[in-house]
PDB file of C-alpha atoms in Angstrom:
ATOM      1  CA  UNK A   1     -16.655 -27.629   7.566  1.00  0.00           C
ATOM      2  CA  UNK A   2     -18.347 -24.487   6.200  1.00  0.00           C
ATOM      3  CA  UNK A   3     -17.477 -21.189   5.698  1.00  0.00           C
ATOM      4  CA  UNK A   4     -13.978 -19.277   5.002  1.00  0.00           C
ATOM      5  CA  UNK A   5     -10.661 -21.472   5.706  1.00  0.00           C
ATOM      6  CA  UNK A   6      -8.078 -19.709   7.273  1.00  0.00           C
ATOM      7  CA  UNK A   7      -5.026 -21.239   7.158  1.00  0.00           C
ATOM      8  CA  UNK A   8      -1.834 -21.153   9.660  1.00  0.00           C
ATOM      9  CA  UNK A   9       0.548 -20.891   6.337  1.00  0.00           C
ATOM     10  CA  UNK A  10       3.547 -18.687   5.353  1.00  0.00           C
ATOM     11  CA  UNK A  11       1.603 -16.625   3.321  1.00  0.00           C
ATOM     12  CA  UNK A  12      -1.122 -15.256   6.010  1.00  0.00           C
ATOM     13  CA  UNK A  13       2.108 -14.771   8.533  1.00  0.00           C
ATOM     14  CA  UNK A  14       4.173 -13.044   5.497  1.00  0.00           C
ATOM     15  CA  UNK A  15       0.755 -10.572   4.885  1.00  0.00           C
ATOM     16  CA  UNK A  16       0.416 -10.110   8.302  1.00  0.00           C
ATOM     17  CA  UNK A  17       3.967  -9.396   8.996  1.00  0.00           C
ATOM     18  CA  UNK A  18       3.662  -6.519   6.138  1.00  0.00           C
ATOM     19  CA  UNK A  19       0.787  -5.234   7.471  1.00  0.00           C
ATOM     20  CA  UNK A  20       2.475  -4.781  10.765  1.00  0.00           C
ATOM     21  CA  UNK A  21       4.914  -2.438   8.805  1.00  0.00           C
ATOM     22  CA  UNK A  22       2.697  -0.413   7.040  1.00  0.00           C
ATOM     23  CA  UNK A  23       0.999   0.529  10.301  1.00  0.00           C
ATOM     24  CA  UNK A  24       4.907   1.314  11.610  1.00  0.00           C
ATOM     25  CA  UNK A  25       5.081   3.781   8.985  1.00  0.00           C
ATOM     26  CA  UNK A  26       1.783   5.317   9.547  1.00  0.00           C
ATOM     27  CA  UNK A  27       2.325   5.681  12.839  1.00  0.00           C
ATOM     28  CA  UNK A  28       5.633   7.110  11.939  1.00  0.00           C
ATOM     29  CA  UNK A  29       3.749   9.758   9.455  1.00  0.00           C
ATOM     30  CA  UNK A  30       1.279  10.786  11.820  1.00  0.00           C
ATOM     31  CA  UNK A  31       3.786  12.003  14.366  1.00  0.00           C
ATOM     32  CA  UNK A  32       6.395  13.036  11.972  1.00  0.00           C
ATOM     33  CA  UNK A  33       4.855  14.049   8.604  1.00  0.00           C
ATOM     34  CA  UNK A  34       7.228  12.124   6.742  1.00  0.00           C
ATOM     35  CA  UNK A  35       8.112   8.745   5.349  1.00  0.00           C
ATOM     36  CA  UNK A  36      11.822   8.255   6.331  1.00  0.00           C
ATOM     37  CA  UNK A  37      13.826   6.997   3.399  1.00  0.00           C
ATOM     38  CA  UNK A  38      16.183   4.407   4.962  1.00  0.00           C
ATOM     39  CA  UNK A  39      12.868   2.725   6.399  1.00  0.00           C
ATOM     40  CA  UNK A  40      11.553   2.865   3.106  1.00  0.00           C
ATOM     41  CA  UNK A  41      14.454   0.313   1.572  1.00  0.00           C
ATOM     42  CA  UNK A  42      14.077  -1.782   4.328  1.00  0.00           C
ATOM     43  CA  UNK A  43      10.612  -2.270   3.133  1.00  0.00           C
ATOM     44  CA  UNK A  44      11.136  -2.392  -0.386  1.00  0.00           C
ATOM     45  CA  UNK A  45      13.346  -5.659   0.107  1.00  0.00           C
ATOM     46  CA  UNK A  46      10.199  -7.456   2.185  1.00  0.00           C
ATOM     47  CA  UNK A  47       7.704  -6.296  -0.329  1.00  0.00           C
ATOM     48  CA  UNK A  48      10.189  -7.649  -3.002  1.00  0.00           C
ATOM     49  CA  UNK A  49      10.149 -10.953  -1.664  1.00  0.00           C
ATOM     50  CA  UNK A  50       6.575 -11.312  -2.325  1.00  0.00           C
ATOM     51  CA  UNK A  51       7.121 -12.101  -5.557  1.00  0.00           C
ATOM     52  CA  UNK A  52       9.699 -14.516  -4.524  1.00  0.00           C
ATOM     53  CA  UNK A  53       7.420 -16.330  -2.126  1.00  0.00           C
ATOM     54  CA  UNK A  54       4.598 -16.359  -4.811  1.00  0.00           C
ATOM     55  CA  UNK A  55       6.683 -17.895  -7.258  1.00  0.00           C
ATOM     56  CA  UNK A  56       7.924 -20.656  -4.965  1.00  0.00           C
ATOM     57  CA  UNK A  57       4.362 -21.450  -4.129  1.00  0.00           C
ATOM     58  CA  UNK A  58       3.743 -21.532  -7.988  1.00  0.00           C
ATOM     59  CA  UNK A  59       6.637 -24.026  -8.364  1.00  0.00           C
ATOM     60  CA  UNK A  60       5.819 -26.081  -5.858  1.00  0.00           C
ATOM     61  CA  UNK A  61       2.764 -26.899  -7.158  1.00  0.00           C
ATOM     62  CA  UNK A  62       3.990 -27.244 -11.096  1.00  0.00           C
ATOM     63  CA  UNK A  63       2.749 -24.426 -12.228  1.00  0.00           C
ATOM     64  CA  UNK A  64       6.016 -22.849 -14.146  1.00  0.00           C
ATOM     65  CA  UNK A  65       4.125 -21.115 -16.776  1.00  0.00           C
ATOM     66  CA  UNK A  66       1.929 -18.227 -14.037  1.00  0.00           C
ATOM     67  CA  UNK A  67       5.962 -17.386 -13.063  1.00  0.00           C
ATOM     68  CA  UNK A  68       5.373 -14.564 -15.483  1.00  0.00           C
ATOM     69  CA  UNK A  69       2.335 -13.611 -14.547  1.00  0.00           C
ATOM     70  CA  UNK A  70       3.268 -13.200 -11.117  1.00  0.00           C
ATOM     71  CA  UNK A  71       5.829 -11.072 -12.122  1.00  0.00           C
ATOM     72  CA  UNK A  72       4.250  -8.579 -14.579  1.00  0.00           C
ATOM     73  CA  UNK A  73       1.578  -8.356 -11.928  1.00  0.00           C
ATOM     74  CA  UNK A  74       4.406  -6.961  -9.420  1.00  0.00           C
ATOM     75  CA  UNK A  75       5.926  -4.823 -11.382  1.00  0.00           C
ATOM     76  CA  UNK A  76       2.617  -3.635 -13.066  1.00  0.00           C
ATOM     77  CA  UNK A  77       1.361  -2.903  -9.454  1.00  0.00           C
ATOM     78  CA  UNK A  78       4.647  -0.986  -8.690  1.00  0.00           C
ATOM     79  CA  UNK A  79       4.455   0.937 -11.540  1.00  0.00           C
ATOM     80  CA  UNK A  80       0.820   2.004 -11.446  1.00  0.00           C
ATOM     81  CA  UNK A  81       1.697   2.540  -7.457  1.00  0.00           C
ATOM     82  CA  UNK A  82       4.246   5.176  -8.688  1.00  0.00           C
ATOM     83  CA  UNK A  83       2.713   6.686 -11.161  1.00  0.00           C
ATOM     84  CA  UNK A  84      -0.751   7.575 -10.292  1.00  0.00           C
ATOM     85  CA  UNK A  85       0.380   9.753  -6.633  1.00  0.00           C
ATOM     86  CA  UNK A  86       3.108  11.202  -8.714  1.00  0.00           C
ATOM     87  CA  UNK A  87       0.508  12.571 -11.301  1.00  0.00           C
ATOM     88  CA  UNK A  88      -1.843  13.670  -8.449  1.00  0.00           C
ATOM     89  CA  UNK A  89       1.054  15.290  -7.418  1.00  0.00           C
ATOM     90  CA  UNK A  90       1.749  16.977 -10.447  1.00  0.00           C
ATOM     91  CA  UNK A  91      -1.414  18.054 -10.926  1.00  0.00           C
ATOM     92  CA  UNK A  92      -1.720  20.023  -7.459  1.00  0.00           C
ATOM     93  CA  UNK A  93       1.423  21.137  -8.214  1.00  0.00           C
ATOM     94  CA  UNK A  94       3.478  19.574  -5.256  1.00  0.00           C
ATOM     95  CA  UNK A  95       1.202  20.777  -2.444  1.00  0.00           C
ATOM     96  CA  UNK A  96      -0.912  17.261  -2.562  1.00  0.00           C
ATOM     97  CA  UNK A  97       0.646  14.274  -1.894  1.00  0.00           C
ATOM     98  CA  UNK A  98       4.544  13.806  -0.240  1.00  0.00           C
ATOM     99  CA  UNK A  99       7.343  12.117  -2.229  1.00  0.00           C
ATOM    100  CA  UNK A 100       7.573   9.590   0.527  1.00  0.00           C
ATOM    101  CA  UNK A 101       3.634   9.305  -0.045  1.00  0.00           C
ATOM    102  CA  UNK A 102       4.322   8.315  -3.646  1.00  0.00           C
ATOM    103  CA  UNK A 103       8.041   5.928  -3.387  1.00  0.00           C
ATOM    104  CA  UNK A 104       5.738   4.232  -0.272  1.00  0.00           C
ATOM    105  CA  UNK A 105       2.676   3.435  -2.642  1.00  0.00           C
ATOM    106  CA  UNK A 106       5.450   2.177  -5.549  1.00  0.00           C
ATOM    107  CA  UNK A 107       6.560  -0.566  -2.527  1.00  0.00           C
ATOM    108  CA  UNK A 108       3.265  -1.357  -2.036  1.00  0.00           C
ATOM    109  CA  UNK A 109       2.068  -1.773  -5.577  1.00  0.00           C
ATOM    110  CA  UNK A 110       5.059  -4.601  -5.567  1.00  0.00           C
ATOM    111  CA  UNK A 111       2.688  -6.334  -2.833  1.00  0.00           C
ATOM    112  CA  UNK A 112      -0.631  -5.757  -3.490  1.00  0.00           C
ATOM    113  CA  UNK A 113      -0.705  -5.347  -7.602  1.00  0.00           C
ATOM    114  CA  UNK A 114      -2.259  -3.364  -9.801  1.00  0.00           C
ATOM    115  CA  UNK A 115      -5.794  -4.511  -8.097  1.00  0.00           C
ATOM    116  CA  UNK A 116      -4.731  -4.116  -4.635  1.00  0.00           C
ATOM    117  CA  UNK A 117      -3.637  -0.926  -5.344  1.00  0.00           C
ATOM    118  CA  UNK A 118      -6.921   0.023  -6.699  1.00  0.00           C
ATOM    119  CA  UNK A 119      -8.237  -1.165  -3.573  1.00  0.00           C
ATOM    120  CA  UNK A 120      -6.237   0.789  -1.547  1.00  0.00           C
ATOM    121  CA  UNK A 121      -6.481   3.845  -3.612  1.00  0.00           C
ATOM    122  CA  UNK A 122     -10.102   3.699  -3.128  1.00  0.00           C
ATOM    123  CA  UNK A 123     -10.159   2.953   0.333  1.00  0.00           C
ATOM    124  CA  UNK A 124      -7.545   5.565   1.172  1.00  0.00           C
ATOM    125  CA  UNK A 125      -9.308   8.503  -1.164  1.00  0.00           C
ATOM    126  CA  UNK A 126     -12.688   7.274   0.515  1.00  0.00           C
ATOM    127  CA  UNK A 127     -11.514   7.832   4.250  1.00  0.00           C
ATOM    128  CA  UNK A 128      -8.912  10.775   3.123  1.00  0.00           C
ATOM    129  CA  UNK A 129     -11.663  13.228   1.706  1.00  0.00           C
ATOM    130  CA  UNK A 130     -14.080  13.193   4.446  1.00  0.00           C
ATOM    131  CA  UNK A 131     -11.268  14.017   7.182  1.00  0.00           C
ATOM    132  CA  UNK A 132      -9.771  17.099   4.862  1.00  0.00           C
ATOM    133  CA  UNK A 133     -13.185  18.450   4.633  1.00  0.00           C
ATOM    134  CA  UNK A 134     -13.700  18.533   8.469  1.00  0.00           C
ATOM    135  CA  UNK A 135     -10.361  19.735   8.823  1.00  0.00           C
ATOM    136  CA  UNK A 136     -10.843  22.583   6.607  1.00  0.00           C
ATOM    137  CA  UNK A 137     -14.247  23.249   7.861  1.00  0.00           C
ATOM    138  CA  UNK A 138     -12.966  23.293  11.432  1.00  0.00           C
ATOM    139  CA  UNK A 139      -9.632  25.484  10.870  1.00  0.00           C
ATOM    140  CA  UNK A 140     -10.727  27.783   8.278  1.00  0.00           C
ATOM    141  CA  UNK A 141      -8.260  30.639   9.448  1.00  0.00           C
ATOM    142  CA  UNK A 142      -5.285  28.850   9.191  1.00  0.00           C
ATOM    143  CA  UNK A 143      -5.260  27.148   5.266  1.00  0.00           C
ATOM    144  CA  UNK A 144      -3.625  25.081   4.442  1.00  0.00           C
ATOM    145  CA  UNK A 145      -4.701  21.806   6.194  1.00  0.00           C
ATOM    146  CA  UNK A 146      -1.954  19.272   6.033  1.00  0.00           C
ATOM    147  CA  UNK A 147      -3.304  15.872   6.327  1.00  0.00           C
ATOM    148  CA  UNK A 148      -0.724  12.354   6.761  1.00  0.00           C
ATOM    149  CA  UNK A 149      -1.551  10.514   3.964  1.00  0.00           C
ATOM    150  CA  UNK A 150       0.363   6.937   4.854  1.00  0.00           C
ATOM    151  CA  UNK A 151      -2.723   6.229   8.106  1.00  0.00           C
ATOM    152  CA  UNK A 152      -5.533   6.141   4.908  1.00  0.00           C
ATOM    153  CA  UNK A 153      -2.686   4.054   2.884  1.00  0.00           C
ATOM    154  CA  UNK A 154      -2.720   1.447   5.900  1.00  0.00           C
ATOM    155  CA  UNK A 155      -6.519   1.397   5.803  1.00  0.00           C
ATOM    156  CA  UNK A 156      -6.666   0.485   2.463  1.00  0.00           C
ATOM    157  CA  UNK A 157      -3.860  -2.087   3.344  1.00  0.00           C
ATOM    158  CA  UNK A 158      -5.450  -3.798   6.033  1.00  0.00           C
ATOM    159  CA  UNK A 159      -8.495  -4.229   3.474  1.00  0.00           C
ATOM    160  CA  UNK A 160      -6.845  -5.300   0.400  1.00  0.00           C
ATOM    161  CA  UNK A 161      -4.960  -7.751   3.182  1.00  0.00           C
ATOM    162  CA  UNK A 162      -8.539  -9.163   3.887  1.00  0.00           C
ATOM    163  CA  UNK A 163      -9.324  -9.155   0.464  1.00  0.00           C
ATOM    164  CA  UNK A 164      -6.372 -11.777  -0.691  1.00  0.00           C
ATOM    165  CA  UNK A 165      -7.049 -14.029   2.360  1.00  0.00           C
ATOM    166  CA  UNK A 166     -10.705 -14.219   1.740  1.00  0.00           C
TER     167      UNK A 166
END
């Protein structure tokens, strides 16, 4: 057989389940503006047991000594997650990106890692910019344009998703 295997595994399921929530929550921002706190813990105990599901599969296969690998990546990922909204926000001086913007990418830098999240930062800049610039070219009179941030965060999700099963 040729070509890509997909399997029908616990990890795929786990990814796609996850997925499935990040689109909840943009869905949630683009109606509300916000990313609701309580929500947000819910999701922080899923994302947390990615590390717990990628160390079992580690251990299964007797492979004790990447358990600390997979870990630093997590928490490296959550970490640069944090830290890089929170400094965008800083810079722009709190009228960029929404705390909930920045504790949501943390919880996904727990999934994803520091190289998903560069992914998804990419992705999410690359579809973000174009759509402020039509907005402000189109409603001119009435600055500032308010964009939600979490729909771009889900695109660069759903290809950092595709980029760990492929």
């Amino acid at each position: 057989m040729t070509g890509t295997r997909i399997e029908n595994n616990m990890w795929t399921c786990y990814l796609f389940a996850l997925f499935l929530a990040v689109a909840g929550f943009a869905i949630y921002d683009i109606f509300h503006r916000r990313v609701p706190n309580k929500a947000l813990v819910c999701f922080l105990v899923a994302a947390a047991l990615v590390t717990v599901i990628r160390i079992y599969f580690i251990l299964e296969y007797s492979q004790p000594y990447l358990v600390w690998y997979v870990l630093l990546e997590s928490m490296l990922g959550a970490v640069l997650g944090f830290a890089i909204p929170l400094a965008a926000a800083m810079v722009t001086g709190g009228s960029g990106i929404g705390g909930g913007d920045i504790k949501f990418c943390g919880v996904l830098g727990l999934v994803y890692g520091p190289s998903g999240m560069a992914l998804i930062f990419l992705v999410a800049a690359g579809l973000a910019m174009p759509a402020i610039l039509m907005l402000r070219r189109l409603f001119r009179d009435t600055l500032p344009v308010t964009i939600p941030f979490v729909p771009f965060l889900a695109c660069g999700c759903f290809v950092a998703t595709l980029a760990q099963l492929f």
